XYZ file of N, CA and C in Angstrom:
672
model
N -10.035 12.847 23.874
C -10.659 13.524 22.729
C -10.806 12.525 21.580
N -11.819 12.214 20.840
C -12.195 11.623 20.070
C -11.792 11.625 18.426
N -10.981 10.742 17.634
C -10.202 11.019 17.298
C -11.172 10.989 15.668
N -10.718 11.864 14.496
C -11.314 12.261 13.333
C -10.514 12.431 12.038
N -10.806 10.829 11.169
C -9.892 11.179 10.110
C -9.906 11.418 8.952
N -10.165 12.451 8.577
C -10.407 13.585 7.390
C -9.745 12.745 5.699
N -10.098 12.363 5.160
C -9.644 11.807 3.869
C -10.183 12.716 2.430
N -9.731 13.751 2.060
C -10.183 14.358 1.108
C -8.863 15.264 0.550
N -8.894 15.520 -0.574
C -7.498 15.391 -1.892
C -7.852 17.124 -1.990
N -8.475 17.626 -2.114
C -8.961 19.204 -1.962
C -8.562 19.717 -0.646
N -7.488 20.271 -0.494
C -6.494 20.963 0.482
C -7.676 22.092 0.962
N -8.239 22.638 -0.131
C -9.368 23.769 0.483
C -10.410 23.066 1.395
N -10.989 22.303 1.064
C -12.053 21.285 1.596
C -11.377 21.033 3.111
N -10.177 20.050 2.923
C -9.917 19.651 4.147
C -9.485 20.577 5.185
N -8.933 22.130 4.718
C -8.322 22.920 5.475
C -9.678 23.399 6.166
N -10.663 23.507 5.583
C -12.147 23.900 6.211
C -12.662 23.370 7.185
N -12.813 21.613 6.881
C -12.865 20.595 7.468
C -12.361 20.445 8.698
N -11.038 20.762 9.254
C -9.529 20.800 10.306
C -10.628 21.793 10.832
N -10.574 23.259 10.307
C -10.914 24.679 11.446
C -11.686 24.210 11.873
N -12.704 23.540 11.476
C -14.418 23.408 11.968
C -14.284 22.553 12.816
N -13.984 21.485 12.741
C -13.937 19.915 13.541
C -12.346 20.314 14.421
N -11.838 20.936 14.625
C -10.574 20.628 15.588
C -10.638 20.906 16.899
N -11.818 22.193 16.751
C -11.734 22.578 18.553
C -12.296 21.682 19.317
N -13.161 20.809 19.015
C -13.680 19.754 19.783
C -13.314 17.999 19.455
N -12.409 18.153 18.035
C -11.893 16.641 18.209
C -10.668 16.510 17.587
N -9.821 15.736 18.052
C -8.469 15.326 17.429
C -8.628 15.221 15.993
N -7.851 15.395 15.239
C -8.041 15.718 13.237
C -6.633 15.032 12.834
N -7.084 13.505 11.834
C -5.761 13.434 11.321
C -6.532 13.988 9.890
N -5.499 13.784 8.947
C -5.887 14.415 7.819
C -5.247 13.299 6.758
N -5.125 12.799 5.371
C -5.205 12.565 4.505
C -5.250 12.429 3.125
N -4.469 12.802 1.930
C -4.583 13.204 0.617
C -4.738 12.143 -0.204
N -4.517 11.385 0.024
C -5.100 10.155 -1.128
C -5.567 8.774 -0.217
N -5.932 7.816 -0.752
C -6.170 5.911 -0.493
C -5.196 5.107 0.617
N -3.947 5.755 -0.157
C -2.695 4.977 0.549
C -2.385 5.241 1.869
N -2.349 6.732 1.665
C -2.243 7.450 3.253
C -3.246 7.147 4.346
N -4.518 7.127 3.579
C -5.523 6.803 4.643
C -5.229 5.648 5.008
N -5.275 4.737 4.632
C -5.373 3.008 4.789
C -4.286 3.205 5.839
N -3.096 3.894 6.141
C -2.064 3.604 6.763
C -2.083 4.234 8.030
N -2.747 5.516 7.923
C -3.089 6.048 9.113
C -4.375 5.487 9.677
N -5.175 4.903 8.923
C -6.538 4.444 9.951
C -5.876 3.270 10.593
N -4.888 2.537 10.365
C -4.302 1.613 10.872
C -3.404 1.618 11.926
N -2.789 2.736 11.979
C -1.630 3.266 12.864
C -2.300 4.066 14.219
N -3.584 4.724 13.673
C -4.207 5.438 14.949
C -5.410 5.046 15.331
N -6.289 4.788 14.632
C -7.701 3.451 15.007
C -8.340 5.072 15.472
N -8.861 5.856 13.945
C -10.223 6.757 14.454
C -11.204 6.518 15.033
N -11.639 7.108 15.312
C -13.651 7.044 16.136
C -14.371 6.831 14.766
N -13.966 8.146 13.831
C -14.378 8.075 12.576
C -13.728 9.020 11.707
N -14.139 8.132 10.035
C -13.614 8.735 9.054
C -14.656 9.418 8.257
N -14.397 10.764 7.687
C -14.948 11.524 6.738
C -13.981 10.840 5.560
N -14.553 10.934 4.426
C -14.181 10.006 3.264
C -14.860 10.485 2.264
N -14.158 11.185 1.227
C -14.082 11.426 -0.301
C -14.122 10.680 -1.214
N -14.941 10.570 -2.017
C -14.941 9.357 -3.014
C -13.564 9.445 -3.979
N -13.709 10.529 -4.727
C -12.564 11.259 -5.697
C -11.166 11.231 -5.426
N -10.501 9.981 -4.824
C -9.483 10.102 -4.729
C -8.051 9.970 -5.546
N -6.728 10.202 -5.761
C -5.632 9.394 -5.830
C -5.440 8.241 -5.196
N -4.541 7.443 -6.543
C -4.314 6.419 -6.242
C -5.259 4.614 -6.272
N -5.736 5.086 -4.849
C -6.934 4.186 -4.428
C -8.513 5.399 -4.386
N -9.524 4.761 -5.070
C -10.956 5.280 -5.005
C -11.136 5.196 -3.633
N -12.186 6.273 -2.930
C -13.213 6.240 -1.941
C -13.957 4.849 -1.349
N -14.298 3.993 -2.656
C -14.959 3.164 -2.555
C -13.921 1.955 -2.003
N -12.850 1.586 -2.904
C -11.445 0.675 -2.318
C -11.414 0.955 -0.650
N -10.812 2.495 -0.508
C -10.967 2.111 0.964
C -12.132 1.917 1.798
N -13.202 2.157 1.461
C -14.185 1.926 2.299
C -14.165 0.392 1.965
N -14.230 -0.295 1.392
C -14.483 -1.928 1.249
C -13.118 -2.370 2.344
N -11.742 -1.516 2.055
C -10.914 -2.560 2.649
C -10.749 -2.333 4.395
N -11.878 -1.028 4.595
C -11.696 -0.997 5.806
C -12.266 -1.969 6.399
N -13.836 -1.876 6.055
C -14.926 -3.094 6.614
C -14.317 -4.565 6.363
N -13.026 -4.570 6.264
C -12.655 -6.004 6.345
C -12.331 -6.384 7.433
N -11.924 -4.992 7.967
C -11.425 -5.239 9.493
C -12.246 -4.577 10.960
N -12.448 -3.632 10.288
C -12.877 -2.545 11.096
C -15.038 -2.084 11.055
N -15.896 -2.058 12.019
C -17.015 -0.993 12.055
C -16.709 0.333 12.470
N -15.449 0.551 12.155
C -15.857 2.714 12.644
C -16.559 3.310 11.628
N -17.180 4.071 12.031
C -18.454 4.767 11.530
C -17.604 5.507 10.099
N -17.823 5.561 8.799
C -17.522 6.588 8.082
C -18.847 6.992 7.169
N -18.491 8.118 7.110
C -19.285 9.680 6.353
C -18.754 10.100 5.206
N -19.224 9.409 4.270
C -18.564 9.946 2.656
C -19.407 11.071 2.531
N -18.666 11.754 1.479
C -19.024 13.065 0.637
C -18.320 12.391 -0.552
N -19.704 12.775 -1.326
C -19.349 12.893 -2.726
C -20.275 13.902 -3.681
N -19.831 13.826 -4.603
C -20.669 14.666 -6.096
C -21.532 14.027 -6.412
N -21.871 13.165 -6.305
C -22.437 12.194 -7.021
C -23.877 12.050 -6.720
N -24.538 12.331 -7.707
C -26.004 12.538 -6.393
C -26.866 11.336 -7.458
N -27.218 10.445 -6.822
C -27.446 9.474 -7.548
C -28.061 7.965 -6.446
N -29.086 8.005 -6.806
C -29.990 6.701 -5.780
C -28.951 5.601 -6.180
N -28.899 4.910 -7.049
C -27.934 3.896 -6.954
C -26.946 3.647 -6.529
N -26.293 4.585 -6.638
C -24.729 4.963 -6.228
C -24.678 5.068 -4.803
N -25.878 5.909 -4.301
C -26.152 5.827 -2.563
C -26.306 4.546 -2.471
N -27.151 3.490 -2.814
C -27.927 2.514 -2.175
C -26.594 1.593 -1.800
N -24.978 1.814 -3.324
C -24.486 1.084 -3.692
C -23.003 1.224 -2.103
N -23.057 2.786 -1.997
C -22.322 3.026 -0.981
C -22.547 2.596 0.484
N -23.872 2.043 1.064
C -24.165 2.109 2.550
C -24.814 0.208 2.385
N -24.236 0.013 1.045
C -24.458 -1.448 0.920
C -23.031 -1.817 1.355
N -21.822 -1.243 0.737
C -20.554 -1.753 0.891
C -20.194 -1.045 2.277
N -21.102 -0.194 3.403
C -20.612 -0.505 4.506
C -20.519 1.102 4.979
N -20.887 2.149 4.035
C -21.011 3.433 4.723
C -21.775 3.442 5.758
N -21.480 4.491 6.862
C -22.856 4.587 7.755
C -23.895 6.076 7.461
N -23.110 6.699 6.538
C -24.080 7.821 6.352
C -23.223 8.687 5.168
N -23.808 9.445 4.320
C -23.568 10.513 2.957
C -23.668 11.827 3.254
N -22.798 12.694 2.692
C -23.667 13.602 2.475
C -22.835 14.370 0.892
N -23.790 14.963 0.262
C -23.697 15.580 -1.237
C -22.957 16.524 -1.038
N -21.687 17.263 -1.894
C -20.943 18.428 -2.272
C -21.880 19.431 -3.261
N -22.058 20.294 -2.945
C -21.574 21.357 -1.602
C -22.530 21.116 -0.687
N -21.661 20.713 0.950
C -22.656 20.127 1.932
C -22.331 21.322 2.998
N -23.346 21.844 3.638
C -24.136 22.390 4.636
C -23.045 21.919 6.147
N -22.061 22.973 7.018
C -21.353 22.702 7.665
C -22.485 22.057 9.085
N -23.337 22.813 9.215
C -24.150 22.477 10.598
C -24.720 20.950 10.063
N -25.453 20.732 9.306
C -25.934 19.559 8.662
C -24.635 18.712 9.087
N -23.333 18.435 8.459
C -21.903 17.696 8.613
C -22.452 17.353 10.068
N -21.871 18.711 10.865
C -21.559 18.356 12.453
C -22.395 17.615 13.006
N -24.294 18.026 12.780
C -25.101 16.908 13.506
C -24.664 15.367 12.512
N -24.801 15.123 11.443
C -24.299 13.979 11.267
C -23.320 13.324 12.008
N -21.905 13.753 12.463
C -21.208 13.505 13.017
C -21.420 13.353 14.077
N -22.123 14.050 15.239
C -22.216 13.726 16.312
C -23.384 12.724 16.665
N -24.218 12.536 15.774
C -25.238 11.030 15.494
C -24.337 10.005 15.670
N -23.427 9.595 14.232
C -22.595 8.905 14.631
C -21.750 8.256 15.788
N -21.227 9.281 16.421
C -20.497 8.788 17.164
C -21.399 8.672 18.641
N -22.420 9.249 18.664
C -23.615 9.123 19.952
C -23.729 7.518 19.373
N -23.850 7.034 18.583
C -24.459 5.899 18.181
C -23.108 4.417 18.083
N -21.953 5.174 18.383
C -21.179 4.137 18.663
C -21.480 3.263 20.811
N -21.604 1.992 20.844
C -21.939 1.296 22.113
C -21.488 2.017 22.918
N -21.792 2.072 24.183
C -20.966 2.852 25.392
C -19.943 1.916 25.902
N -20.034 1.081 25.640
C -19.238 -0.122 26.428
C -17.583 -0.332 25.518
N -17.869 -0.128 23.684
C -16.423 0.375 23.215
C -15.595 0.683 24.119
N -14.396 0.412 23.570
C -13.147 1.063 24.365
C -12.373 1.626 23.542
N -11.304 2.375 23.495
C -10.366 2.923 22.451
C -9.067 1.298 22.723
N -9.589 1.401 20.986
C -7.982 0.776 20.977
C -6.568 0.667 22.032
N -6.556 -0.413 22.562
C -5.323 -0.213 23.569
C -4.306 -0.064 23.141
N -3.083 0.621 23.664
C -1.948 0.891 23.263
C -1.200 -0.421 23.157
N -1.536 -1.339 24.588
C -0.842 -2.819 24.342
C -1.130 -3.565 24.400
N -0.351 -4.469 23.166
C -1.316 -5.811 22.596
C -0.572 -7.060 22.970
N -1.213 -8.038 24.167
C -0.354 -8.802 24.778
C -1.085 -10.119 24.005
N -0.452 -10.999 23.914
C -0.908 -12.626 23.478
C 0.537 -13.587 23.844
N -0.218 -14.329 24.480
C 0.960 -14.971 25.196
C 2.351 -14.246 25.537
N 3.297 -15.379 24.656
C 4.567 -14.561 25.520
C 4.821 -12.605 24.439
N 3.969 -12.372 23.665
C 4.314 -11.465 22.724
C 3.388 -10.166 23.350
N 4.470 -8.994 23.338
C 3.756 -7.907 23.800
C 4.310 -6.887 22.889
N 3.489 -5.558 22.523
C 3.475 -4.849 21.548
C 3.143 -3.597 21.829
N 3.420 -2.399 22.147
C 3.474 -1.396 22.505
C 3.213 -0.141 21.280
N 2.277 0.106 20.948
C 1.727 0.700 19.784
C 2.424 2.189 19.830
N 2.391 2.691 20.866
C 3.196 4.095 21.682
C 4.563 4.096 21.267
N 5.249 3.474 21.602
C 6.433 3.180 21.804
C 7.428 2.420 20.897
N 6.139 1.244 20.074
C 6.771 0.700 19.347
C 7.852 -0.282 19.625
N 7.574 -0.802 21.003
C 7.915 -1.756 22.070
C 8.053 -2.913 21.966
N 8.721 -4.156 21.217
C 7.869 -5.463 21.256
C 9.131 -6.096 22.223
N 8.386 -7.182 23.056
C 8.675 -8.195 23.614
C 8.033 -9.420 23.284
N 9.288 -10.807 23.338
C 9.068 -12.024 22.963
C 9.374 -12.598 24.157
N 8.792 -13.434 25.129
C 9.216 -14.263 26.178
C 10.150 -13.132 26.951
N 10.414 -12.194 26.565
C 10.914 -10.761 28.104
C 12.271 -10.824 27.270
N 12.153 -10.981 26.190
C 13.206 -10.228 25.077
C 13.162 -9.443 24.083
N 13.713 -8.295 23.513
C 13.387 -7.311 22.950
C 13.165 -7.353 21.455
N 12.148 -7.359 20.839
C 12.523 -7.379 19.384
C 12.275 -6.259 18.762
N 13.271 -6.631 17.489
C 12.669 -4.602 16.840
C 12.653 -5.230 15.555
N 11.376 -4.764 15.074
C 11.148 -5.031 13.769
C 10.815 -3.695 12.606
N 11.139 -3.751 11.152
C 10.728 -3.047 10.349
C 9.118 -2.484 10.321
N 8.984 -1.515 9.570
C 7.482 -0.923 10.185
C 6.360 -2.204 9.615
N 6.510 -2.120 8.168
C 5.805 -3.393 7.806
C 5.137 -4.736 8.876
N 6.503 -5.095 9.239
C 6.539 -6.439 9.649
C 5.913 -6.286 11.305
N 6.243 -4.840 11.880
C 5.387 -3.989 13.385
C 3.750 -4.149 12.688
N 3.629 -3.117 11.875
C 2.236 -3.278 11.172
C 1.350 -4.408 11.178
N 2.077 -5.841 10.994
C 1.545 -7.101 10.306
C 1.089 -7.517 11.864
N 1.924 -7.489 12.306
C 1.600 -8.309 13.772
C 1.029 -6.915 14.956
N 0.939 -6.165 14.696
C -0.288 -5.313 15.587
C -1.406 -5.736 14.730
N -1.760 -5.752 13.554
C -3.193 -6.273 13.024
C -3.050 -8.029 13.617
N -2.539 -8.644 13.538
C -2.568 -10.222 13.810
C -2.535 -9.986 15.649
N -2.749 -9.337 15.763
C -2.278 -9.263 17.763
C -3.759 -8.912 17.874
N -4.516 -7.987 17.613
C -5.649 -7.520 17.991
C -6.714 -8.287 17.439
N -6.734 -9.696 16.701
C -7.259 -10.744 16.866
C -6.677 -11.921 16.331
N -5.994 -12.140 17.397
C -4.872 -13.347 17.205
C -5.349 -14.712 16.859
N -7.179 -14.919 17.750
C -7.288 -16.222 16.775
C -8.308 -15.976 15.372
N -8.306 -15.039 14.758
C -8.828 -14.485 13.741
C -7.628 -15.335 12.574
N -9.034 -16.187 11.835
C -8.172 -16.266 10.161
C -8.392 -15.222 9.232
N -6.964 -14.704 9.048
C -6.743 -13.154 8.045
C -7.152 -14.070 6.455
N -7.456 -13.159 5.723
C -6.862 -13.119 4.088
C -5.965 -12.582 4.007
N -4.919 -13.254 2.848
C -3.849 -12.274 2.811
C -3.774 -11.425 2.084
N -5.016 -11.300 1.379
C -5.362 -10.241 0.347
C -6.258 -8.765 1.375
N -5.849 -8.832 2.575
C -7.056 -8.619 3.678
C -5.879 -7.961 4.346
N -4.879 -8.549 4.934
C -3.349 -8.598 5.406
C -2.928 -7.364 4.663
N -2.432 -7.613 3.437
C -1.892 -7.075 2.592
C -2.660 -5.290 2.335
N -3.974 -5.480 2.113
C -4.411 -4.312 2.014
C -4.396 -3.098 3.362
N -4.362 -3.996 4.491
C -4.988 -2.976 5.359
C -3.244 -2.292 5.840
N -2.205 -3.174 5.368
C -0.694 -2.965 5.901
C -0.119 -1.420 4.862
N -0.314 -2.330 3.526
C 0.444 -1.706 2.521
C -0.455 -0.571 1.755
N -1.949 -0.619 2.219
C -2.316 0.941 1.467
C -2.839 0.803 0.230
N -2.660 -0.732 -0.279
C -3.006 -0.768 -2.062
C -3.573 -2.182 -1.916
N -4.321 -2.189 -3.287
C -4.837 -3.182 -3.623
C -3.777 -4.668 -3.359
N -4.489 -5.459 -3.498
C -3.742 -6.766 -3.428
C -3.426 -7.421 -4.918
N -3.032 -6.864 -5.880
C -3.018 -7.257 -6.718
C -0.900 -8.256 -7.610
N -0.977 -9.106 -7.715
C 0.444 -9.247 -7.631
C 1.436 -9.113 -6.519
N 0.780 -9.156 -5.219
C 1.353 -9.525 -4.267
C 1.424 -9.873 -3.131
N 1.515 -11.591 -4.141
C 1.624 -12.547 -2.788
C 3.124 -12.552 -2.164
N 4.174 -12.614 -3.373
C 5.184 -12.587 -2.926
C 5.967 -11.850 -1.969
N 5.690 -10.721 -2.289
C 6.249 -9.782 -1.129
C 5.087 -10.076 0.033
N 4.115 -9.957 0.593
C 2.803 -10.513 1.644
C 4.349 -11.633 1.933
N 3.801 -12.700 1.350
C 4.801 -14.144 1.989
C 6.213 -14.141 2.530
N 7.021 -12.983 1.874
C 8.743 -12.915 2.114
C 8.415 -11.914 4.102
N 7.535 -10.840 4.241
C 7.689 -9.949 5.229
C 6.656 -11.173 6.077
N 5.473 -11.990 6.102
C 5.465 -13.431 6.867
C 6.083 -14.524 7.560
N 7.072 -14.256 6.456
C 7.820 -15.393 7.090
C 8.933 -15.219 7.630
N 9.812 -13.676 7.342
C 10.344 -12.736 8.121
C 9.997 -12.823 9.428
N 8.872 -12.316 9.589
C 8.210 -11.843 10.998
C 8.296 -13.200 11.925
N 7.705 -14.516 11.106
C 7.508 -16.175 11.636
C 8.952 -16.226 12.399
N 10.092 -16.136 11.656
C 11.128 -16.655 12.294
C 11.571 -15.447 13.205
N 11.422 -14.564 12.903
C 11.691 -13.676 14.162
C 10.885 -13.650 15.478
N 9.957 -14.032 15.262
C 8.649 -14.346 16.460
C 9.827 -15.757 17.120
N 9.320 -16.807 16.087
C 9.743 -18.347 16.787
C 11.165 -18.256 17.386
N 12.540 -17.800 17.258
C 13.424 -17.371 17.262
C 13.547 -17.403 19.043
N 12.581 -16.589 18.949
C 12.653 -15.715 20.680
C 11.649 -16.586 21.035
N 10.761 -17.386 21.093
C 9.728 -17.705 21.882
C 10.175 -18.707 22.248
N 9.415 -19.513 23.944
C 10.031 -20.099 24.326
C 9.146 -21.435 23.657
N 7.830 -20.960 23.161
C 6.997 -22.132 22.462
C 7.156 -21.652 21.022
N 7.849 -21.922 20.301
C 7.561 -21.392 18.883
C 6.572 -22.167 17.785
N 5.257 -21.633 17.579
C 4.229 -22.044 16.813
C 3.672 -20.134 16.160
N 4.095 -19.271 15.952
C 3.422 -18.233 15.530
C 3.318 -18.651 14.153
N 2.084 -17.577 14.142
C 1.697 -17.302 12.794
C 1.559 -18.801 11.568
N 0.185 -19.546 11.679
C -0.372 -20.402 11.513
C -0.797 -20.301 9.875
N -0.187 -20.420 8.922
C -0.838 -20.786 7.403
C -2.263 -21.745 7.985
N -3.588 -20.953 7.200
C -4.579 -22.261 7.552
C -4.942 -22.195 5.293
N -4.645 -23.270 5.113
C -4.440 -23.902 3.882
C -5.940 -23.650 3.647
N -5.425 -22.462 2.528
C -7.142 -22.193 1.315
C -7.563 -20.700 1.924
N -6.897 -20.306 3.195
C -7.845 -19.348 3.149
C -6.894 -18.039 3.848
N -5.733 -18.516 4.894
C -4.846 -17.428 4.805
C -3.956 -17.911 6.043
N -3.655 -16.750 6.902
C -2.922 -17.041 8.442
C -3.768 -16.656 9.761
N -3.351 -17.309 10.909
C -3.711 -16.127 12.236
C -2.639 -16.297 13.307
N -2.591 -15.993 13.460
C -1.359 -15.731 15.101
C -1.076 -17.109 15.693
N -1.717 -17.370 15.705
C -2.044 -18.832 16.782
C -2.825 -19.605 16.125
């Protein structure tokens, strides 16, 4: 079942949202920026419905910090009825709008455009993320180093399932930071660098080649 993650701060809205969309697709749900960012990360939707009007973090924040990582299709709703503001939203990476108070049948064919329009050849996110001797069990929360067990804090699990699912990918750590912790990157490098280098020596520790997690000077890290 195709999974659907509801981001809107109006409990009425989203409780509407759930009845309508549940009998035919999995529904996480969402009340502010932070939450979303953490659950689109933890469960890897098909797609997100997305509220501009949020706590915390704006509509717009997470839609920018998703497309850092991610093309899943999202469907804002907003108030805002305004050519610029559209042109300004599907510039930073929406795939489609629709205006409050929006038309439930209108929603659903949008939605099912969408996701007709994701490749056939996609796959769902795998549960396990192997790179060399490091394996990662998203289910389970599983990691192995060279066929030894490691258990790490959620953070530092978080950091290296995003660095696992493109291991020779150079991250930002302003990129890192956002898609882990839910918030802007603002004032923190330090904490980003202390749960890095955490993770570095706990990786190298156990490996029988220890080189993880690569500083590339000016622009950020990648796995390898």
């Amino acid at each position: 079942m195709q999974k659907i993650l509801i981001v809107e701060d109006h409990t009425d809205i989203q409780d509407l949202l759930h009845d309508v969309l549940s009998p035919t697709y999995q529904i996480l749900t969402a009340l502010d920026g932070i939450s979303a960012l953490q659950i689109f990360n933890d469960q890897q939707p098909d797609l997100i419905i997305l509220d501009l009007m949020l706590p915390n973090i704006t509509g717009e924040s997470v839609l920018k910090t998703i497309r850092k990582t991610s093309s899943v299709p999202i469907l804002v709703l907003t108030a805002i009825q305004s050519k610029t503001k559209t042109v300004a939203l599907l510039q930073a990476g929406a795939n489609d709008y629709l205006t409050k108070p929006f038309d439930i049948d209108e929603l659903l064919a949008r939605i099912q455009v969408q996701l007709r329009a994701l490749p056939s050849t996609i796959q769902p996110a795998p549960d396990v993320l192997e790179f060399n001797e490091i394996c990662l069990d998203s289910n389970t929360h599983h990691i192995t180093v060279a066929n030894q067990p490691l258990v790490l804090p959620k953070k530092e699990f978080n950091l290296l399932k995003l660095l696992l699912k493109e291991p020779h990918q150079v991250f930002e750590k302003a990129q890192l930071y956002e898609a882990v912790w839910g918030e802007p990157y603002q004032n923190a490098e330090n904490t980003l660098n202390v749960h890095l280098s955490n993770l570095r020596i706990k990786l190298n520790e156990l490996a029988e080649q220890p080189h993880y997690i690569v500083s590339v000077w000016g622009i950020g890290v990648r796995l390898a």
